[in-house]
Short mmCIF file of C-alpha atoms in Angstrom, two decimals:
data_model
loop_
_atom_site.label_atom_id
_atom_site.label_comp_id
_atom_site.label_asym_id
_atom_site.label_seq_id
_atom_site.Cartn_x
_atom_site.Cartn_y
_atom_site.Cartn_z
CA SER A 1 49.34 -123.96 -85.44
CA PRO A 2 49.88 -121.26 -83.07
CA CYS A 3 53.65 -120.89 -81.33
CA LEU A 4 52.66 -120.06 -78.20
CA GLN A 5 51.58 -123.16 -77.37
CA ILE A 6 50.90 -123.54 -73.00
CA ILE A 7 50.85 -121.31 -70.29
CA GLN A 8 51.15 -122.87 -67.54
CA LEU A 9 51.47 -121.38 -63.63
CA ARG A 10 52.03 -123.55 -60.96
CA TRP A 11 51.45 -122.10 -57.38
CA ASN A 12 54.61 -121.84 -54.15
CA PRO A 13 54.62 -121.82 -50.82
CA GLY A 14 54.67 -117.88 -50.02
CA ASP A 15 51.99 -117.43 -52.58
CA LEU A 16 54.60 -116.80 -55.50
CA ILE A 17 53.85 -118.06 -58.32
CA ASP A 18 56.19 -119.85 -61.08
CA MET A 19 55.32 -118.93 -65.07
CA HIS A 20 56.34 -121.33 -67.72
CA LEU A 21 55.98 -120.77 -71.78
CA ILE A 22 55.71 -122.75 -73.87
CA TRP A 23 56.55 -121.99 -77.62
CA ARG A 24 56.06 -124.59 -80.49
CA SER A 25 58.59 -121.94 -82.65
CA ARG A 26 60.13 -118.40 -81.71
CA ASP A 27 62.15 -115.73 -83.58
CA LEU A 28 65.21 -115.11 -81.00
CA TYR A 29 66.16 -111.56 -82.26
CA ASN A 30 62.63 -109.24 -82.44
CA ALA A 31 59.52 -110.11 -80.28
CA TRP A 32 60.39 -112.29 -77.97
CA GLN A 33 61.54 -109.48 -74.95
CA ALA A 34 58.15 -108.33 -76.79
CA ASN A 35 56.32 -110.87 -76.29
CA ILE A 36 57.24 -112.17 -72.97
CA ILE A 37 56.42 -108.43 -71.30
CA ALA A 38 52.93 -108.67 -72.61
CA ILE A 39 51.81 -112.35 -71.38
CA ALA A 40 53.88 -111.19 -68.37
CA ASP A 41 51.65 -107.69 -67.40
CA MET A 42 48.44 -109.98 -68.48
CA ILE A 43 49.34 -112.52 -66.40
CA ASN A 44 49.56 -109.66 -63.45
CA ARG A 45 46.10 -108.18 -64.87
CA GLU A 46 43.96 -111.56 -64.94
CA VAL A 47 45.34 -113.83 -62.10
CA ILE A 48 48.79 -112.46 -59.93
CA ILE A 49 46.80 -109.54 -58.98
CA PRO A 50 43.81 -110.86 -57.99
CA ASN A 51 44.99 -113.70 -56.43
CA GLU A 52 47.43 -111.70 -53.68
CA CYS A 53 49.92 -113.20 -55.37
CA LYS A 54 53.65 -112.44 -56.21
CA LEU A 55 55.22 -113.51 -60.11
CA ASN A 56 57.60 -115.56 -59.00
CA ARG A 57 60.07 -116.97 -62.03
CA ILE A 58 59.30 -117.33 -65.13
CA THR A 59 60.67 -120.17 -67.50
CA ASP A 60 59.84 -119.31 -71.43
CA TYR A 61 61.04 -122.63 -73.50
CA SER A 62 60.92 -122.67 -77.08
CA THR A 63 61.07 -125.92 -79.23
CA SER A 64 61.93 -124.29 -82.74
CA LEU A 65 64.48 -120.86 -82.70
CA HIS A 66 65.18 -118.60 -85.25
CA ILE A 67 66.06 -115.25 -86.64
CA TYR A 68 64.73 -113.67 -90.13
CA ASP A 69 67.30 -113.51 -93.08
CA ALA A 70 66.62 -109.58 -92.53
CA ASP A 71 67.61 -109.04 -89.30
CA ILE A 72 70.89 -111.62 -89.53
CA GLU A 73 73.31 -108.90 -89.80
CA GLN A 74 71.78 -106.96 -87.13
CA ALA A 75 71.77 -110.20 -84.29
CA ARG A 76 75.42 -110.23 -84.93
CA ARG A 77 76.27 -107.65 -83.81
CA VAL A 78 74.95 -107.92 -80.68
CA ASN A 79 77.40 -108.70 -78.10
CA MET A 80 76.37 -111.13 -75.73
CA VAL A 81 76.61 -110.92 -71.98
CA TRP A 82 76.63 -114.24 -70.39
CA PRO A 83 76.35 -115.66 -66.19
CA ARG A 84 79.27 -116.50 -65.51
#
């Protein structure tokens, strides 16, 4: 089955839209940023702009995260910055 399972949009007062993405499986290292940008761009074009709303928040959830063997050494060199 496709990795992306659900795109859910929720309207909030003030014409703000929260977007929830739910994935069956997700590459934590490589493609996740490009996926979110492409989906947000599509939702902006097809839903947000025509309905004169604003994208407020994106929640990205995956039931299974992975890093491919070919990316593991490069991923280990990433400096993680945690929120305070």
